[in-house]
Amino acid sequence: MAEDRPIRDAQPVGVLPDRARPHAESVEKAVLGAMLREPVNAIETVIELCRQEQLFYFAAHQEIYRALLELHRTDDKSVDLVSVAQYLREHKKLEAVGGEVYLADLYDSIATTVNLESWCKTLQKYATLRRMIDVCAGALTRCYDADADAAKLVDEIESDVYSIRNGEETHSITDLEELLKKQFELLMDILEHNVEPGIPTGFAPIDECTGGLKPGEMFVLAARPSIGKTSLALNVIRNVTVNCPKPRPVAFFSLEMTDGQIARRLLCTQARVPEAAFWNHNFNRNDTTRLTGAVDKLKKAPLYIDPTPGLTLAELRAKARRLYSEKKIELIVIDYLQLMHSDGRVESRQQEVAEISGGIKKLAKDLSIPILVLAQLNRELDKDKGQNARPKLAHLRESGAIEQDADIVRFLHRDREKTKGMESGSAEAEWIIEKNRNGRTANCKLIFYPERMEFMAASPESSAFAPPRK
């Protein structure tokens, strides 16, 4: 590459090609001048607030910024006009950026670095506007493709816009004193029942152990097939949206059941009428009355059901963000994780599940709401025999990443054989908290009513029901 070949400035891209994209040349010069004048402190500040060279509109400024970062990385004490000029000369870029004269002009462009942070925020603002132009221009181009999947395209554009919004957020370092003050006030509010630590599930023994479903956390509820994890999840949803004093909006992504099946299950459970009674015509007038009352109760529930099979991670993010924005949802429930798909090609199913699990955890943090994820256990559990054969973290199917990403892992366990053919009555079940990042583990006793697919907390809880601990 010849030294005298000039580096061209960033060209306008977008729906208005005759107009330059938003930028502030004087501010860019001021930031680079600050980094040259006070390299140790200024470069650290710019790295924290800016990080990417794309925040500079002019290509020459991007090259100078990269040189400053590389020199700072190798030896921050050696960064000065001479070293930057030498670095650019060695990489055949010095004359292209304007030579030593231009570097000196940058150095002299400011008298003080006191306003460096505000300059960085200005660059961040213009960079965000330029990214929006690029996203919108790219979206416009893709919309002309007649073969494009319209629904997928909308989700992709939504995801791109949301990533820009997240990119604007910077997490500054906070001193411990300020954090302690906020957390002390929060704990006092919880103690005085002014706020709840999390959304109550309606199962008191579980909520006492975990504090409910807390914002930003990923909760995994796992079980073998036909144990009742969907029924238990629907029981939690019904408690959150209907039975609690303060109903919370919930989004339920069901990859296994149709929306009609879900509504019917909720209706029969709320009415305490066996669904099988309708198939064999074994119902009476009292059942109809209870169903009518259940409809009146459930129709006010802020529950939003998406029965899309084979949901991808990108689709989940797009739909969840839309519901969060439009319906103010406070909880997401997914049934179940292993039926989801990642957004691209992966080398193995384990890698795909790991990508999905990590994406769900990130979504919970981004929206700052809890996500309850149902998951399957592998067949190794069926091979274990004996009274104490209960689920373990190693039984999570297809990926150890689920265990790693989850804040709380709960298992649902019961003897499936005892409820086969049961038309009435109840059976014992366990809700096992095997992992609790911020609390203790526990085994809580439940009572399962198979005829109406309902779980209820046993009262009082029997300590003898938990398996012996070594």
PDB file of C-alpha atoms in Angstrom, residues 160-402:
ATOM      1  CA  ASP A 160     -31.265  -4.966  14.867  1.00  0.00           C
ATOM      2  CA  VAL A 161     -33.044  -1.887  16.216  1.00  0.00           C
ATOM      3  CA  TYR A 162     -33.136  -3.324  19.721  1.00  0.00           C
ATOM      4  CA  SER A 163     -29.408  -4.076  19.577  1.00  0.00           C
ATOM      5  CA  ILE A 164     -28.776  -0.404  18.778  1.00  0.00           C
ATOM      6  CA  ARG A 165     -30.824   0.634  21.795  1.00  0.00           C
ATOM      7  CA  ASN A 166     -28.830  -1.724  24.006  1.00  0.00           C
ATOM      8  CA  GLY A 167     -25.583  -0.452  22.506  1.00  0.00           C
ATOM      9  CA  GLU A 168     -26.376   3.028  23.762  1.00  0.00           C
ATOM     10  CA  GLU A 169     -26.511   1.848  27.353  1.00  0.00           C
ATOM     11  CA  THR A 170     -23.259   2.064  29.258  1.00  0.00           C
ATOM     12  CA  HIS A 171     -22.841   0.542  32.689  1.00  0.00           C
ATOM     13  CA  SER A 172     -20.735   2.845  34.777  1.00  0.00           C
ATOM     14  CA  ILE A 173     -18.780   1.689  37.794  1.00  0.00           C
ATOM     15  CA  THR A 174     -20.543   2.404  41.060  1.00  0.00           C
ATOM     16  CA  ASP A 175     -18.860   2.662  44.445  1.00  0.00           C
ATOM     17  CA  LEU A 176     -19.911   0.285  47.203  1.00  0.00           C
ATOM     18  CA  GLU A 177     -21.395   2.991  49.444  1.00  0.00           C
ATOM     19  CA  GLU A 178     -24.040   3.899  46.868  1.00  0.00           C
ATOM     20  CA  LEU A 179     -24.836   0.255  46.166  1.00  0.00           C
ATOM     21  CA  LEU A 180     -25.174  -0.521  49.875  1.00  0.00           C
ATOM     22  CA  LYS A 181     -27.602   2.339  50.351  1.00  0.00           C
ATOM     23  CA  LYS A 182     -29.863   1.153  47.537  1.00  0.00           C
ATOM     24  CA  GLN A 183     -29.784  -2.481  48.619  1.00  0.00           C
ATOM     25  CA  PHE A 184     -30.416  -1.611  52.274  1.00  0.00           C
ATOM     26  CA  GLU A 185     -33.474   0.411  51.277  1.00  0.00           C
ATOM     27  CA  LEU A 186     -34.680  -2.474  49.113  1.00  0.00           C
ATOM     28  CA  LEU A 187     -34.271  -4.987  51.955  1.00  0.00           C
ATOM     29  CA  MET A 188     -36.166  -2.707  54.326  1.00  0.00           C
ATOM     30  CA  ASP A 189     -38.999  -2.332  51.805  1.00  0.00           C
ATOM     31  CA  ILE A 190     -39.160  -6.116  51.474  1.00  0.00           C
ATOM     32  CA  LEU A 191     -39.123  -6.530  55.254  1.00  0.00           C
ATOM     33  CA  GLU A 192     -41.987  -4.046  55.631  1.00  0.00           C
ATOM     34  CA  HIS A 193     -43.906  -5.684  52.740  1.00  0.00           C
ATOM     35  CA  ASN A 194     -43.778  -2.510  50.657  1.00  0.00           C
ATOM     36  CA  VAL A 195     -42.334  -4.455  47.723  1.00  0.00           C
ATOM     37  CA  GLU A 196     -42.031  -8.112  46.791  1.00  0.00           C
ATOM     38  CA  PRO A 197     -38.599  -9.612  46.098  1.00  0.00           C
ATOM     39  CA  GLY A 198     -40.099 -11.480  43.183  1.00  0.00           C
ATOM     40  CA  ILE A 199     -43.383 -12.575  41.658  1.00  0.00           C
ATOM     41  CA  PRO A 200     -45.041 -15.180  43.940  1.00  0.00           C
ATOM     42  CA  THR A 201     -45.672 -18.522  42.259  1.00  0.00           C
ATOM     43  CA  GLY A 202     -48.588 -19.294  44.591  1.00  0.00           C
ATOM     44  CA  PHE A 203     -46.677 -22.191  46.154  1.00  0.00           C
ATOM     45  CA  ALA A 204     -45.686 -20.842  49.568  1.00  0.00           C
ATOM     46  CA  PRO A 205     -42.885 -23.330  50.422  1.00  0.00           C
ATOM     47  CA  ILE A 206     -41.181 -22.583  47.101  1.00  0.00           C
ATOM     48  CA  ASP A 207     -41.546 -18.806  47.420  1.00  0.00           C
ATOM     49  CA  GLU A 208     -40.195 -18.869  50.972  1.00  0.00           C
ATOM     50  CA  CYS A 209     -37.072 -20.635  49.713  1.00  0.00           C
ATOM     51  CA  THR A 210     -36.453 -18.635  46.531  1.00  0.00           C
ATOM     52  CA  GLY A 211     -38.198 -15.289  47.094  1.00  0.00           C
ATOM     53  CA  GLY A 212     -40.452 -15.893  44.093  1.00  0.00           C
ATOM     54  CA  LEU A 213     -39.614 -15.265  40.456  1.00  0.00           C
ATOM     55  CA  LYS A 214     -37.099 -12.409  40.584  1.00  0.00           C
ATOM     56  CA  PRO A 215     -36.418  -9.913  37.762  1.00  0.00           C
ATOM     57  CA  GLY A 216     -33.564 -10.709  35.395  1.00  0.00           C
ATOM     58  CA  GLU A 217     -33.279 -14.329  36.500  1.00  0.00           C
ATOM     59  CA  MET A 218     -33.695 -17.564  34.561  1.00  0.00           C
ATOM     60  CA  PHE A 219     -35.649 -20.322  36.294  1.00  0.00           C
ATOM     61  CA  VAL A 220     -35.565 -23.871  34.944  1.00  0.00           C
ATOM     62  CA  LEU A 221     -38.311 -26.380  35.732  1.00  0.00           C
ATOM     63  CA  ALA A 222     -37.263 -29.824  34.501  1.00  0.00           C
ATOM     64  CA  ALA A 223     -38.868 -33.265  34.526  1.00  0.00           C
ATOM     65  CA  ARG A 224     -39.210 -36.451  32.509  1.00  0.00           C
ATOM     66  CA  PRO A 225     -42.102 -36.607  29.996  1.00  0.00           C
ATOM     67  CA  SER A 226     -45.660 -37.042  31.357  1.00  0.00           C
ATOM     68  CA  ILE A 227     -44.707 -36.039  34.899  1.00  0.00           C
ATOM     69  CA  GLY A 228     -46.721 -32.816  34.729  1.00  0.00           C
ATOM     70  CA  LYS A 229     -44.265 -29.959  34.171  1.00  0.00           C
ATOM     71  CA  THR A 230     -46.634 -28.193  31.731  1.00  0.00           C
ATOM     72  CA  SER A 231     -49.498 -28.559  34.201  1.00  0.00           C
ATOM     73  CA  LEU A 232     -47.339 -27.170  37.008  1.00  0.00           C
ATOM     74  CA  ALA A 233     -46.257 -24.259  34.801  1.00  0.00           C
ATOM     75  CA  LEU A 234     -49.911 -23.516  33.954  1.00  0.00           C
ATOM     76  CA  ASN A 235     -50.736 -23.663  37.673  1.00  0.00           C
ATOM     77  CA  VAL A 236     -48.047 -21.027  38.276  1.00  0.00           C
ATOM     78  CA  ILE A 237     -49.356 -18.920  35.380  1.00  0.00           C
ATOM     79  CA  ARG A 238     -52.909 -19.136  36.736  1.00  0.00           C
ATOM     80  CA  ASN A 239     -51.715 -18.079  40.175  1.00  0.00           C
ATOM     81  CA  VAL A 240     -49.755 -15.142  38.749  1.00  0.00           C
ATOM     82  CA  THR A 241     -52.431 -13.865  36.348  1.00  0.00           C
ATOM     83  CA  VAL A 242     -55.641 -14.695  38.228  1.00  0.00           C
ATOM     84  CA  ASN A 243     -55.333 -15.837  41.820  1.00  0.00           C
ATOM     85  CA  CYS A 244     -52.797 -13.394  43.274  1.00  0.00           C
ATOM     86  CA  PRO A 245     -53.935 -10.018  44.722  1.00  0.00           C
ATOM     87  CA  LYS A 246     -51.999  -8.192  42.011  1.00  0.00           C
ATOM     88  CA  PRO A 247     -52.341  -9.986  38.645  1.00  0.00           C
ATOM     89  CA  ARG A 248     -49.175  -9.804  36.512  1.00  0.00           C
ATOM     90  CA  PRO A 249     -49.093  -9.850  32.679  1.00  0.00           C
ATOM     91  CA  VAL A 250     -47.502 -13.083  31.439  1.00  0.00           C
ATOM     92  CA  ALA A 251     -46.303 -14.263  28.013  1.00  0.00           C
ATOM     93  CA  PHE A 252     -46.539 -18.036  27.495  1.00  0.00           C
ATOM     94  CA  PHE A 253     -44.592 -19.506  24.570  1.00  0.00           C
ATOM     95  CA  SER A 254     -45.892 -23.041  24.077  1.00  0.00           C
ATOM     96  CA  LEU A 255     -43.972 -25.114  21.546  1.00  0.00           C
ATOM     97  CA  GLU A 256     -45.784 -28.329  22.465  1.00  0.00           C
ATOM     98  CA  MET A 257     -49.485 -27.506  22.922  1.00  0.00           C
ATOM     99  CA  THR A 258     -51.894 -25.461  20.816  1.00  0.00           C
ATOM    100  CA  ASP A 259     -53.448 -22.293  22.181  1.00  0.00           C
ATOM    101  CA  GLY A 260     -56.819 -24.080  22.280  1.00  0.00           C
ATOM    102  CA  GLN A 261     -55.404 -26.921  24.384  1.00  0.00           C
ATOM    103  CA  ILE A 262     -53.853 -24.441  26.791  1.00  0.00           C
ATOM    104  CA  ALA A 263     -57.072 -22.455  27.192  1.00  0.00           C
ATOM    105  CA  ARG A 264     -59.061 -25.666  27.725  1.00  0.00           C
ATOM    106  CA  ARG A 265     -56.565 -26.933  30.310  1.00  0.00           C
ATOM    107  CA  LEU A 266     -56.701 -23.626  32.210  1.00  0.00           C
ATOM    108  CA  LEU A 267     -60.500 -23.572  32.069  1.00  0.00           C
ATOM    109  CA  CYS A 268     -60.947 -27.106  33.394  1.00  0.00           C
ATOM    110  CA  THR A 269     -58.342 -26.665  36.127  1.00  0.00           C
ATOM    111  CA  GLN A 270     -59.875 -23.380  37.273  1.00  0.00           C
ATOM    112  CA  ALA A 271     -63.366 -24.947  37.286  1.00  0.00           C
ATOM    113  CA  ARG A 272     -62.006 -28.136  38.889  1.00  0.00           C
ATOM    114  CA  VAL A 273     -63.786 -30.168  36.257  1.00  0.00           C
ATOM    115  CA  PRO A 274     -61.950 -33.145  34.691  1.00  0.00           C
ATOM    116  CA  GLU A 275     -61.387 -32.561  30.988  1.00  0.00           C
ATOM    117  CA  ALA A 276     -62.053 -36.257  30.363  1.00  0.00           C
ATOM    118  CA  ALA A 277     -65.621 -35.759  31.587  1.00  0.00           C
ATOM    119  CA  PHE A 278     -66.423 -33.943  28.353  1.00  0.00           C
ATOM    120  CA  TRP A 279     -65.048 -36.661  26.101  1.00  0.00           C
ATOM    121  CA  ASN A 280     -67.096 -39.410  27.786  1.00  0.00           C
ATOM    122  CA  HIS A 281     -70.133 -37.119  28.445  1.00  0.00           C
ATOM    123  CA  ASN A 282     -69.828 -37.691  32.169  1.00  0.00           C
ATOM    124  CA  PHE A 283     -70.609 -34.137  33.291  1.00  0.00           C
ATOM    125  CA  ASN A 284     -73.642 -32.482  34.859  1.00  0.00           C
ATOM    126  CA  ARG A 285     -75.299 -29.091  35.312  1.00  0.00           C
ATOM    127  CA  ASN A 286     -73.040 -28.222  38.262  1.00  0.00           C
ATOM    128  CA  ASP A 287     -70.021 -28.704  36.018  1.00  0.00           C
ATOM    129  CA  THR A 288     -71.494 -26.191  33.557  1.00  0.00           C
ATOM    130  CA  THR A 289     -72.026 -23.662  36.335  1.00  0.00           C
ATOM    131  CA  ARG A 290     -68.436 -24.047  37.502  1.00  0.00           C
ATOM    132  CA  LEU A 291     -67.176 -23.683  33.952  1.00  0.00           C
ATOM    133  CA  THR A 292     -69.159 -20.469  33.487  1.00  0.00           C
ATOM    134  CA  GLY A 293     -67.654 -19.070  36.671  1.00  0.00           C
ATOM    135  CA  ALA A 294     -64.164 -20.108  35.525  1.00  0.00           C
ATOM    136  CA  VAL A 295     -64.656 -18.302  32.206  1.00  0.00           C
ATOM    137  CA  ASP A 296     -65.656 -15.104  34.030  1.00  0.00           C
ATOM    138  CA  LYS A 297     -62.544 -15.399  36.186  1.00  0.00           C
ATOM    139  CA  LEU A 298     -60.045 -16.303  33.461  1.00  0.00           C
ATOM    140  CA  LYS A 299     -61.196 -13.900  30.754  1.00  0.00           C
ATOM    141  CA  LYS A 300     -59.715 -11.006  32.732  1.00  0.00           C
ATOM    142  CA  ALA A 301     -56.316 -12.700  33.037  1.00  0.00           C
ATOM    143  CA  PRO A 302     -53.479 -10.733  31.336  1.00  0.00           C
ATOM    144  CA  LEU A 303     -52.107 -13.852  29.646  1.00  0.00           C
ATOM    145  CA  TYR A 304     -50.698 -13.794  26.096  1.00  0.00           C
ATOM    146  CA  ILE A 305     -50.192 -17.181  24.442  1.00  0.00           C
ATOM    147  CA  ASP A 306     -47.908 -17.872  21.483  1.00  0.00           C
ATOM    148  CA  PRO A 307     -48.176 -21.498  20.242  1.00  0.00           C
ATOM    149  CA  THR A 308     -45.530 -21.202  17.492  1.00  0.00           C
ATOM    150  CA  PRO A 309     -43.875 -24.632  17.030  1.00  0.00           C
ATOM    151  CA  GLY A 310     -40.125 -24.744  16.458  1.00  0.00           C
ATOM    152  CA  LEU A 311     -39.663 -21.223  17.806  1.00  0.00           C
ATOM    153  CA  THR A 312     -36.211 -19.768  17.136  1.00  0.00           C
ATOM    154  CA  LEU A 313     -34.202 -17.657  19.538  1.00  0.00           C
ATOM    155  CA  ALA A 314     -34.528 -14.601  17.273  1.00  0.00           C
ATOM    156  CA  GLU A 315     -38.312 -15.020  17.084  1.00  0.00           C
ATOM    157  CA  LEU A 316     -38.511 -15.369  20.862  1.00  0.00           C
ATOM    158  CA  ARG A 317     -36.510 -12.169  21.375  1.00  0.00           C
ATOM    159  CA  ALA A 318     -38.567 -10.185  18.877  1.00  0.00           C
ATOM    160  CA  LYS A 319     -41.935 -11.346  20.200  1.00  0.00           C
ATOM    161  CA  ALA A 320     -40.936 -10.971  23.849  1.00  0.00           C
ATOM    162  CA  ARG A 321     -39.680  -7.428  23.297  1.00  0.00           C
ATOM    163  CA  ARG A 322     -42.883  -6.486  21.495  1.00  0.00           C
ATOM    164  CA  LEU A 323     -45.027  -7.890  24.309  1.00  0.00           C
ATOM    165  CA  TYR A 324     -42.817  -6.181  26.872  1.00  0.00           C
ATOM    166  CA  SER A 325     -43.273  -2.854  25.089  1.00  0.00           C
ATOM    167  CA  GLU A 326     -46.973  -3.147  24.259  1.00  0.00           C
ATOM    168  CA  LYS A 327     -48.414  -5.327  27.061  1.00  0.00           C
ATOM    169  CA  LYS A 328     -45.895  -4.596  29.857  1.00  0.00           C
ATOM    170  CA  ILE A 329     -45.365  -8.310  30.558  1.00  0.00           C
ATOM    171  CA  GLU A 330     -43.647  -9.128  33.854  1.00  0.00           C
ATOM    172  CA  LEU A 331     -43.008 -12.852  33.319  1.00  0.00           C
ATOM    173  CA  ILE A 332     -42.146 -15.117  30.378  1.00  0.00           C
ATOM    174  CA  VAL A 333     -42.801 -18.878  30.425  1.00  0.00           C
ATOM    175  CA  ILE A 334     -41.355 -21.189  27.737  1.00  0.00           C
ATOM    176  CA  ASP A 335     -42.543 -24.780  27.219  1.00  0.00           C
ATOM    177  CA  TYR A 336     -40.025 -26.153  26.516  1.00  0.00           C
ATOM    178  CA  LEU A 337     -36.368 -25.326  25.819  1.00  0.00           C
ATOM    179  CA  GLN A 338     -35.328 -28.413  23.848  1.00  0.00           C
ATOM    180  CA  LEU A 339     -38.059 -27.771  21.258  1.00  0.00           C
ATOM    181  CA  MET A 340     -36.520 -24.410  20.349  1.00  0.00           C
ATOM    182  CA  HIS A 341     -33.993 -23.813  17.586  1.00  0.00           C
ATOM    183  CA  SER A 342     -31.006 -21.497  17.287  1.00  0.00           C
ATOM    184  CA  ASP A 343     -30.763 -18.848  14.587  1.00  0.00           C
ATOM    185  CA  GLY A 344     -27.990 -20.379  12.493  1.00  0.00           C
ATOM    186  CA  ARG A 345     -26.061 -23.538  11.774  1.00  0.00           C
ATOM    187  CA  VAL A 346     -24.331 -25.182  14.710  1.00  0.00           C
ATOM    188  CA  GLU A 347     -21.915 -28.070  14.957  1.00  0.00           C
ATOM    189  CA  SER A 348     -23.927 -30.113  17.477  1.00  0.00           C
ATOM    190  CA  ARG A 349     -27.224 -30.209  19.290  1.00  0.00           C
ATOM    191  CA  GLN A 350     -25.402 -29.561  22.572  1.00  0.00           C
ATOM    192  CA  GLN A 351     -23.949 -26.361  21.116  1.00  0.00           C
ATOM    193  CA  GLU A 352     -27.380 -25.332  19.841  1.00  0.00           C
ATOM    194  CA  VAL A 353     -29.018 -25.851  23.247  1.00  0.00           C
ATOM    195  CA  ALA A 354     -26.170 -23.932  24.888  1.00  0.00           C
ATOM    196  CA  GLU A 355     -26.758 -21.015  22.486  1.00  0.00           C
ATOM    197  CA  ILE A 356     -30.492 -21.048  23.219  1.00  0.00           C
ATOM    198  CA  SER A 357     -29.953 -21.235  26.974  1.00  0.00           C
ATOM    199  CA  GLY A 358     -27.490 -18.343  26.930  1.00  0.00           C
ATOM    200  CA  GLY A 359     -29.867 -16.313  24.758  1.00  0.00           C
ATOM    201  CA  ILE A 360     -32.752 -16.821  27.169  1.00  0.00           C
ATOM    202  CA  LYS A 361     -30.620 -15.752  30.114  1.00  0.00           C
ATOM    203  CA  LYS A 362     -29.522 -12.628  28.219  1.00  0.00           C
ATOM    204  CA  LEU A 363     -33.150 -11.823  27.348  1.00  0.00           C
ATOM    205  CA  ALA A 364     -34.107 -12.024  31.040  1.00  0.00           C
ATOM    206  CA  LYS A 365     -31.329  -9.566  31.919  1.00  0.00           C
ATOM    207  CA  ASP A 366     -32.116  -7.239  28.996  1.00  0.00           C
ATOM    208  CA  LEU A 367     -35.817  -6.965  29.888  1.00  0.00           C
ATOM    209  CA  SER A 368     -35.198  -7.259  33.651  1.00  0.00           C
ATOM    210  CA  ILE A 369     -38.043  -9.750  34.092  1.00  0.00           C
ATOM    211  CA  PRO A 370     -37.989 -13.406  35.174  1.00  0.00           C
ATOM    212  CA  ILE A 371     -38.151 -16.196  32.600  1.00  0.00           C
ATOM    213  CA  LEU A 372     -39.436 -19.626  33.606  1.00  0.00           C
ATOM    214  CA  VAL A 373     -38.129 -22.267  31.198  1.00  0.00           C
ATOM    215  CA  LEU A 374     -39.347 -25.831  31.096  1.00  0.00           C
ATOM    216  CA  ALA A 375     -36.819 -28.509  30.144  1.00  0.00           C
ATOM    217  CA  GLN A 376     -36.625 -32.252  29.601  1.00  0.00           C
ATOM    218  CA  LEU A 377     -34.497 -34.640  31.616  1.00  0.00           C
ATOM    219  CA  ASN A 378     -32.543 -37.407  29.915  1.00  0.00           C
ATOM    220  CA  ARG A 379     -33.331 -41.102  30.188  1.00  0.00           C
ATOM    221  CA  GLU A 380     -30.573 -41.776  32.718  1.00  0.00           C
ATOM    222  CA  LEU A 381     -33.078 -40.995  35.449  1.00  0.00           C
ATOM    223  CA  ASP A 382     -35.266 -43.922  34.340  1.00  0.00           C
ATOM    224  CA  LYS A 383     -32.330 -46.272  34.857  1.00  0.00           C
ATOM    225  CA  ASP A 384     -31.991 -45.284  38.512  1.00  0.00           C
ATOM    226  CA  LYS A 385     -33.991 -47.454  40.860  1.00  0.00           C
ATOM    227  CA  GLY A 386     -34.922 -47.290  44.487  1.00  0.00           C
ATOM    228  CA  GLN A 387     -36.712 -44.917  46.832  1.00  0.00           C
ATOM    229  CA  ASN A 388     -34.106 -42.173  46.566  1.00  0.00           C
ATOM    230  CA  ALA A 389     -33.845 -42.167  42.737  1.00  0.00           C
ATOM    231  CA  ARG A 390     -34.538 -38.495  42.160  1.00  0.00           C
ATOM    232  CA  PRO A 391     -33.493 -36.024  39.460  1.00  0.00           C
ATOM    233  CA  LYS A 392     -30.048 -34.453  39.575  1.00  0.00           C
ATOM    234  CA  LEU A 393     -28.389 -31.647  37.643  1.00  0.00           C
ATOM    235  CA  ALA A 394     -26.550 -34.244  35.563  1.00  0.00           C
ATOM    236  CA  HIS A 395     -29.921 -35.409  34.218  1.00  0.00           C
ATOM    237  CA  LEU A 396     -30.580 -32.163  32.340  1.00  0.00           C
ATOM    238  CA  ARG A 397     -30.951 -33.238  28.730  1.00  0.00           C
ATOM    239  CA  GLU A 398     -28.457 -32.307  25.996  1.00  0.00           C
ATOM    240  CA  SER A 399     -26.477 -29.545  27.658  1.00  0.00           C
ATOM    241  CA  GLY A 400     -24.706 -28.618  30.870  1.00  0.00           C
ATOM    242  CA  ALA A 401     -25.062 -24.987  29.763  1.00  0.00           C
ATOM    243  CA  ILE A 402     -28.632 -24.982  31.099  1.00  0.00           C
TER     244      ILE A 402
END
